[in-house]
Amino acid sequence: MTRRFMRRYPMILPAVGLVVLASVISPRQVEAQDSGAVDLQAEFTNTVRPIIERYCEPCHSGDDAPAGFGIDGITHLTQVVGDPDRWNQVRNFVATSHMPPPEADQPSQKERDLIVDWIDRAMSSPLGGANRVTIRRLNRSEYNNTVRDLLYVDLTPADDFPSDDVGYGFDNIGDVLTISPLLMEKYFAAAGLLARTAISLPAFREIVLDASELTTSGNSNMTPDGDIGFYSVGRATTRQRIETPGEYAIKVTAWAQQAGPEIAKLEVRVNGRVVATFDVEGTRAKPLQYEVPTNLPVGVAEISVGFINDYYRPDAADPRQRDRNLYVRSLVITGPHGVQSNPKSHDAIVFVTPALLEHRSAARRVLSSFGERAFRRPVTREEVENLLKVYDLVRKSGDSYEKGIQVAVQAVLVSPSFLFRAELDSTPIGDGQEWLGHYEIASRLSYFLWSSMPDEELFDLARQGRLRDPETLRAQVDRMLADKKADALGEDFAAQWLNLRLLETLSPDEEVFAGFTDELKASMIGETTMYFQDLVRNNGSVLRLLDSDYTFLNAALAEHYGIAGVTGDHLRRFELRDRRRGGVLTHGSVLTVTSNPNRTSPPKRGKWILDNILGTPQPPPPPNVGVLEDSREAIAASSLRERLEQHRTAPMCASCHARIDPLGFSLENFDGVGRWRDVDEANRPIDNLGELPDGTKVDGVEGIRSYLLANSDQFVRALASKMMTYGVGRGMKPTDDEIIDRIQTVVAERGYKIRELIKQIVVSDTFLKRTTEKVTRQ
């Protein structure tokens, strides 16, 4: 199907080449030539590298280095900026004195500051990529939402696309969104399906066949006038594909040479069945048209006309009575007759027809308008002309106006300008910064809040050049968050931030956690998603994510939690009286994704809190650290805490577990699928006590809530960083720290409202501006 289409319409091939080209070129492949890079390299060699050799290399060297991170082979600046995730983590651990571990030799504060400052400047240099977003394709969610809003169709073709890669915890990060040959095939198939669904071809057709286009049988030949002459009984046949069933008209233009007692008779058959017989009274000078209505089903229809009453008397006295012959000049098939109703999508896209303008002028207006919406910016004259070339190609092949538009739309849907979000337009403002273009801001805002393309109001504001105005942006945030499309923040941002998508693939042990069904799993995901969506819709405090007196339950989830008074399958808000629940940490979704298949995992839960709630991610465990024994004998012999304490006796494990485990143990009253319990698998009382390295107690669920609320500024900062990463499509860098800190401060001052957080992100320099490639911080 795809190959036949490409052979017929080869003009679409250049778009494919551009898509492939865009997918393999990355800004990181272009090496920056800047004197600042030379200075940074010299500083690394002479100052930073010796500190790392002394304090870090004793542990982080060789094939068995902790977390698989060996520093002994790192000698060049490009090795650092080429691994930003790892080195930003190094920077944070050094800055917070988390590394080296307490038992190791410690650098002075001045040495720590030297490392932190150098990493900040390295990541902000041109080699660090500046604060630009890599050109990136639409991810699966964005693709489905965009075609919904662009084409007004109820299809989700991206469900069949390969999974999106994830960077910084999200699947909309340009650095990781690649394109494979399989995905390209999926794009073509989806484009064809979408174009055919959105745009209806005219059901009414007029098929005009000259006599020479019919297949004859019997004694016949072509006359000098172009007619089929039947000199004895014979037939002329055509086979036509009928796409739309209904009532059609078959019209035959014929004339006859009369003889004998009867008028020459013309018989019309459809699929072998006689549908009409006519007396042909037309003459050579004045042929007549004979019409018969008939119902045609979908499929190939065989339509034939025949001469059925031949007469031949060569000895007749009157020469005009010696031979009766029939002549067929043409056959026309029209239909189906009746009113055709186009879908909403067709009327919205094909808003101009050749009935109002000459067909190419009409096509130009349609494709210009559609191209602007699909490309999310004004289209150039050249782009419109290229689309018209596709349209012309289809029209020259004999297809209709609508078919030409349909194929041109298909070409748009495989264009890089549709598939990619490229932020190329900008306005320099000095000091190494530039504004994003207004259309780029419109797209950044709409994909942040809606995971979809801008609507007409955003496009209109972009045309007016008003999307750099803070008050305009604040008003748009309120308007857009009131729209149902803003549910995407819960479905895409919150689901990834809180790792809810992992739950879709998890299968807890059926023997240990009997009754855990796919329906219960879906309810868990729904609870957390709806909770976040409700928070946004009602502009609640972000601190409600840590503690609240309500959640969303249905009968199955309430029973799972041991809560009475909930009936029905649909999730709805429920006021909590039991303070053991409240906040996302006590949601079954979070508690299940942070557990092992057959038991709880305090290290996983503690790490999840540090990574997602406090924004202080821990390094991955070193290789070959072993796993806890989970046999029935091991469970009976010692508690989980005792087994973990034995595990963390290794120096390489102790420093991380000292921060992770106490946080995780505070949630130990919740089993591996989020049910409350007072005893463990061996009927021992649950030990939910925790103490952090600084002596802070985090005992039980109330203890962890109190600890997190006491560190609310750190939580808000972490949430702002996560949401900014999602909103702009790149990881945060040290140069963003000041802006993130400012957002955290303002949000706290204004009551921790979630819409204030979103507005502060949207009006920030990180969201609206970018640094130029040649800037190097000194």
JSON list of N, CA, C and O in Angstrom, two decimals, residues 727-757:
[
{"chain": "A", "resi": 727, "resn": "GLY", "atom": "N", "xyz": [8.25, 21.28, 30.84]},
{"chain": "A", "resi": 727, "resn": "GLY", "atom": "CA", "xyz": [7.70, 22.37, 30.05]},
{"chain": "A", "resi": 727, "resn": "GLY", "atom": "C", "xyz": [8.58, 22.82, 28.92]},
{"chain": "A", "resi": 727, "resn": "GLY", "atom": "O", "xyz": [8.09, 23.21, 27.86]},
{"chain": "A", "resi": 728, "resn": "VAL", "atom": "N", "xyz": [9.91, 22.79, 29.11]},
{"chain": "A", "resi": 728, "resn": "VAL", "atom": "CA", "xyz": [10.81, 23.29, 28.06]},
{"chain": "A", "resi": 728, "resn": "VAL", "atom": "C", "xyz": [11.46, 22.17, 27.26]},
{"chain": "A", "resi": 728, "resn": "VAL", "atom": "O", "xyz": [12.05, 22.43, 26.22]},
{"chain": "A", "resi": 729, "resn": "GLY", "atom": "N", "xyz": [11.39, 20.93, 27.76]},
{"chain": "A", "resi": 729, "resn": "GLY", "atom": "CA", "xyz": [11.91, 19.81, 26.98]},
{"chain": "A", "resi": 729, "resn": "GLY", "atom": "C", "xyz": [13.40, 19.60, 27.08]},
{"chain": "A", "resi": 729, "resn": "GLY", "atom": "O", "xyz": [14.01, 19.03, 26.18]},
{"chain": "A", "resi": 730, "resn": "ARG", "atom": "N", "xyz": [14.02, 20.04, 28.16]},
{"chain": "A", "resi": 730, "resn": "ARG", "atom": "CA", "xyz": [15.44, 19.79, 28.39]},
{"chain": "A", "resi": 730, "resn": "ARG", "atom": "C", "xyz": [15.70, 19.72, 29.88]},
{"chain": "A", "resi": 730, "resn": "ARG", "atom": "O", "xyz": [14.90, 20.20, 30.70]},
{"chain": "A", "resi": 731, "resn": "GLY", "atom": "N", "xyz": [16.82, 19.13, 30.26]},
{"chain": "A", "resi": 731, "resn": "GLY", "atom": "CA", "xyz": [17.18, 19.07, 31.65]},
{"chain": "A", "resi": 731, "resn": "GLY", "atom": "C", "xyz": [17.63, 20.43, 32.17]},
{"chain": "A", "resi": 731, "resn": "GLY", "atom": "O", "xyz": [18.15, 21.26, 31.42]},
{"chain": "A", "resi": 732, "resn": "MET", "atom": "N", "xyz": [17.40, 20.66, 33.45]},
{"chain": "A", "resi": 732, "resn": "MET", "atom": "CA", "xyz": [17.84, 21.91, 34.06]},
{"chain": "A", "resi": 732, "resn": "MET", "atom": "C", "xyz": [19.35, 21.89, 34.26]},
{"chain": "A", "resi": 732, "resn": "MET", "atom": "O", "xyz": [19.96, 20.86, 34.53]},
{"chain": "A", "resi": 733, "resn": "LYS", "atom": "N", "xyz": [19.94, 23.08, 34.13]},
{"chain": "A", "resi": 733, "resn": "LYS", "atom": "CA", "xyz": [21.39, 23.25, 34.27]},
{"chain": "A", "resi": 733, "resn": "LYS", "atom": "C", "xyz": [21.68, 24.22, 35.41]},
{"chain": "A", "resi": 733, "resn": "LYS", "atom": "O", "xyz": [20.77, 24.91, 35.88]},
{"chain": "A", "resi": 734, "resn": "PRO", "atom": "N", "xyz": [22.91, 24.26, 35.84]},
{"chain": "A", "resi": 734, "resn": "PRO", "atom": "CA", "xyz": [23.24, 25.20, 36.92]},
{"chain": "A", "resi": 734, "resn": "PRO", "atom": "C", "xyz": [22.82, 26.64, 36.62]},
{"chain": "A", "resi": 734, "resn": "PRO", "atom": "O", "xyz": [22.47, 27.39, 37.54]},
{"chain": "A", "resi": 735, "resn": "THR", "atom": "N", "xyz": [22.83, 27.01, 35.34]},
{"chain": "A", "resi": 735, "resn": "THR", "atom": "CA", "xyz": [22.43, 28.38, 34.99]},
{"chain": "A", "resi": 735, "resn": "THR", "atom": "C", "xyz": [20.96, 28.63, 35.23]},
{"chain": "A", "resi": 735, "resn": "THR", "atom": "O", "xyz": [20.51, 29.78, 35.23]},
{"chain": "A", "resi": 736, "resn": "ASP", "atom": "N", "xyz": [20.17, 27.55, 35.41]},
{"chain": "A", "resi": 736, "resn": "ASP", "atom": "CA", "xyz": [18.75, 27.70, 35.70]},
{"chain": "A", "resi": 736, "resn": "ASP", "atom": "C", "xyz": [18.47, 27.80, 37.20]},
{"chain": "A", "resi": 736, "resn": "ASP", "atom": "O", "xyz": [17.34, 28.09, 37.59]},
{"chain": "A", "resi": 737, "resn": "ASP", "atom": "N", "xyz": [19.49, 27.56, 38.03]},
{"chain": "A", "resi": 737, "resn": "ASP", "atom": "CA", "xyz": [19.25, 27.48, 39.47]},
{"chain": "A", "resi": 737, "resn": "ASP", "atom": "C", "xyz": [18.65, 28.75, 40.04]},
{"chain": "A", "resi": 737, "resn": "ASP", "atom": "O", "xyz": [17.73, 28.71, 40.86]},
{"chain": "A", "resi": 738, "resn": "GLU", "atom": "N", "xyz": [19.16, 29.88, 39.63]},
{"chain": "A", "resi": 738, "resn": "GLU", "atom": "CA", "xyz": [18.68, 31.14, 40.18]},
{"chain": "A", "resi": 738, "resn": "GLU", "atom": "C", "xyz": [17.20, 31.34, 39.87]},
{"chain": "A", "resi": 738, "resn": "GLU", "atom": "O", "xyz": [16.43, 31.80, 40.72]},
{"chain": "A", "resi": 739, "resn": "ILE", "atom": "N", "xyz": [16.79, 30.97, 38.65]},
{"chain": "A", "resi": 739, "resn": "ILE", "atom": "CA", "xyz": [15.39, 31.12, 38.27]},
{"chain": "A", "resi": 739, "resn": "ILE", "atom": "C", "xyz": [14.51, 30.15, 39.05]},
{"chain": "A", "resi": 739, "resn": "ILE", "atom": "O", "xyz": [13.43, 30.52, 39.54]},
{"chain": "A", "resi": 740, "resn": "ILE", "atom": "N", "xyz": [14.97, 28.90, 39.20]},
{"chain": "A", "resi": 740, "resn": "ILE", "atom": "CA", "xyz": [14.20, 27.93, 39.97]},
{"chain": "A", "resi": 740, "resn": "ILE", "atom": "C", "xyz": [14.06, 28.38, 41.41]},
{"chain": "A", "resi": 740, "resn": "ILE", "atom": "O", "xyz": [12.98, 28.28, 42.02]},
{"chain": "A", "resi": 741, "resn": "ASP", "atom": "N", "xyz": [15.14, 28.91, 41.99]},
{"chain": "A", "resi": 741, "resn": "ASP", "atom": "CA", "xyz": [15.07, 29.42, 43.37]},
{"chain": "A", "resi": 741, "resn": "ASP", "atom": "C", "xyz": [14.06, 30.55, 43.49]},
{"chain": "A", "resi": 741, "resn": "ASP", "atom": "O", "xyz": [13.30, 30.63, 44.46]},
{"chain": "A", "resi": 742, "resn": "ARG", "atom": "N", "xyz": [14.05, 31.44, 42.50]},
{"chain": "A", "resi": 742, "resn": "ARG", "atom": "CA", "xyz": [13.13, 32.57, 42.54]},
{"chain": "A", "resi": 742, "resn": "ARG", "atom": "C", "xyz": [11.68, 32.09, 42.44]},
{"chain": "A", "resi": 742, "resn": "ARG", "atom": "O", "xyz": [10.78, 32.59, 43.13]},
{"chain": "A", "resi": 743, "resn": "ILE", "atom": "N", "xyz": [11.44, 31.10, 41.59]},
{"chain": "A", "resi": 743, "resn": "ILE", "atom": "CA", "xyz": [10.09, 30.55, 41.46]},
{"chain": "A", "resi": 743, "resn": "ILE", "atom": "C", "xyz": [9.63, 29.95, 42.79]},
{"chain": "A", "resi": 743, "resn": "ILE", "atom": "O", "xyz": [8.51, 30.20, 43.25]},
{"chain": "A", "resi": 744, "resn": "GLN", "atom": "N", "xyz": [10.52, 29.20, 43.42]},
{"chain": "A", "resi": 744, "resn": "GLN", "atom": "CA", "xyz": [10.17, 28.59, 44.71]},
{"chain": "A", "resi": 744, "resn": "GLN", "atom": "C", "xyz": [9.80, 29.65, 45.74]},
{"chain": "A", "resi": 744, "resn": "GLN", "atom": "O", "xyz": [8.81, 29.52, 46.47]},
{"chain": "A", "resi": 745, "resn": "THR", "atom": "N", "xyz": [10.57, 30.73, 45.79]},
{"chain": "A", "resi": 745, "resn": "THR", "atom": "CA", "xyz": [10.31, 31.80, 46.75]},
{"chain": "A", "resi": 745, "resn": "THR", "atom": "C", "xyz": [8.96, 32.46, 46.51]},
{"chain": "A", "resi": 745, "resn": "THR", "atom": "O", "xyz": [8.17, 32.66, 47.44]},
{"chain": "A", "resi": 746, "resn": "VAL", "atom": "N", "xyz": [8.68, 32.79, 45.25]},
{"chain": "A", "resi": 746, "resn": "VAL", "atom": "CA", "xyz": [7.42, 33.48, 44.93]},
{"chain": "A", "resi": 746, "resn": "VAL", "atom": "C", "xyz": [6.23, 32.57, 45.21]},
{"chain": "A", "resi": 746, "resn": "VAL", "atom": "O", "xyz": [5.20, 33.01, 45.76]},
{"chain": "A", "resi": 747, "resn": "VAL", "atom": "N", "xyz": [6.33, 31.30, 44.85]},
{"chain": "A", "resi": 747, "resn": "VAL", "atom": "CA", "xyz": [5.23, 30.37, 45.08]},
{"chain": "A", "resi": 747, "resn": "VAL", "atom": "C", "xyz": [4.94, 30.24, 46.57]},
{"chain": "A", "resi": 747, "resn": "VAL", "atom": "O", "xyz": [3.78, 30.23, 47.00]},
{"chain": "A", "resi": 748, "resn": "ALA", "atom": "N", "xyz": [5.98, 30.17, 47.39]},
{"chain": "A", "resi": 748, "resn": "ALA", "atom": "CA", "xyz": [5.78, 30.09, 48.84]},
{"chain": "A", "resi": 748, "resn": "ALA", "atom": "C", "xyz": [5.12, 31.36, 49.37]},
{"chain": "A", "resi": 748, "resn": "ALA", "atom": "O", "xyz": [4.21, 31.31, 50.21]},
{"chain": "A", "resi": 749, "resn": "GLU", "atom": "N", "xyz": [5.55, 32.51, 48.87]},
{"chain": "A", "resi": 749, "resn": "GLU", "atom": "CA", "xyz": [4.98, 33.78, 49.32]},
{"chain": "A", "resi": 749, "resn": "GLU", "atom": "C", "xyz": [3.51, 33.92, 48.95]},
{"chain": "A", "resi": 749, "resn": "GLU", "atom": "O", "xyz": [2.76, 34.61, 49.63]},
{"chain": "A", "resi": 750, "resn": "ARG", "atom": "N", "xyz": [3.10, 33.26, 47.89]},
{"chain": "A", "resi": 750, "resn": "ARG", "atom": "CA", "xyz": [1.73, 33.41, 47.38]},
{"chain": "A", "resi": 750, "resn": "ARG", "atom": "C", "xyz": [0.85, 32.20, 47.70]},
{"chain": "A", "resi": 750, "resn": "ARG", "atom": "O", "xyz": [-0.09, 31.90, 46.96]},
{"chain": "A", "resi": 751, "resn": "GLY", "atom": "N", "xyz": [1.18, 31.50, 48.76]},
{"chain": "A", "resi": 751, "resn": "GLY", "atom": "CA", "xyz": [0.29, 30.47, 49.27]},
{"chain": "A", "resi": 751, "resn": "GLY", "atom": "C", "xyz": [0.44, 29.11, 48.63]},
{"chain": "A", "resi": 751, "resn": "GLY", "atom": "O", "xyz": [-0.45, 28.26, 48.76]},
{"chain": "A", "resi": 752, "resn": "TYR", "atom": "N", "xyz": [1.54, 28.87, 47.94]},
{"chain": "A", "resi": 752, "resn": "TYR", "atom": "CA", "xyz": [1.86, 27.55, 47.37]},
{"chain": "A", "resi": 752, "resn": "TYR", "atom": "C", "xyz": [0.84, 27.10, 46.32]},
{"chain": "A", "resi": 752, "resn": "TYR", "atom": "O", "xyz": [0.73, 25.90, 46.04]},
{"chain": "A", "resi": 753, "resn": "LYS", "atom": "N", "xyz": [0.10, 28.01, 45.73]},
{"chain": "A", "resi": 753, "resn": "LYS", "atom": "CA", "xyz": [-0.91, 27.64, 44.76]},
{"chain": "A", "resi": 753, "resn": "LYS", "atom": "C", "xyz": [-0.26, 27.04, 43.51]},
{"chain": "A", "resi": 753, "resn": "LYS", "atom": "O", "xyz": [0.73, 27.58, 42.99]},
{"chain": "A", "resi": 754, "resn": "ILE", "atom": "N", "xyz": [-0.84, 25.97, 43.00]},
{"chain": "A", "resi": 754, "resn": "ILE", "atom": "CA", "xyz": [-0.22, 25.28, 41.88]},
{"chain": "A", "resi": 754, "resn": "ILE", "atom": "C", "xyz": [-0.27, 26.12, 40.60]},
{"chain": "A", "resi": 754, "resn": "ILE", "atom": "O", "xyz": [0.65, 26.08, 39.78]},
{"chain": "A", "resi": 755, "resn": "ARG", "atom": "N", "xyz": [-1.32, 26.91, 40.42]},
{"chain": "A", "resi": 755, "resn": "ARG", "atom": "CA", "xyz": [-1.37, 27.76, 39.23]},
{"chain": "A", "resi": 755, "resn": "ARG", "atom": "C", "xyz": [-0.31, 28.85, 39.29]},
{"chain": "A", "resi": 755, "resn": "ARG", "atom": "O", "xyz": [0.20, 29.27, 38.26]},
{"chain": "A", "resi": 756, "resn": "GLU", "atom": "N", "xyz": [0.01, 29.30, 40.50]},
{"chain": "A", "resi": 756, "resn": "GLU", "atom": "CA", "xyz": [1.08, 30.29, 40.63]},
{"chain": "A", "resi": 756, "resn": "GLU", "atom": "C", "xyz": [2.41, 29.65, 40.22]},
{"chain": "A", "resi": 756, "resn": "GLU", "atom": "O", "xyz": [3.24, 30.31, 39.58]},
{"chain": "A", "resi": 757, "resn": "LEU", "atom": "N", "xyz": [2.61, 28.41, 40.58]},
{"chain": "A", "resi": 757, "resn": "LEU", "atom": "CA", "xyz": [3.81, 27.70, 40.16]},
{"chain": "A", "resi": 757, "resn": "LEU", "atom": "C", "xyz": [3.89, 27.64, 38.64]},
{"chain": "A", "resi": 757, "resn": "LEU", "atom": "O", "xyz": [4.92, 27.95, 38.03]}
]
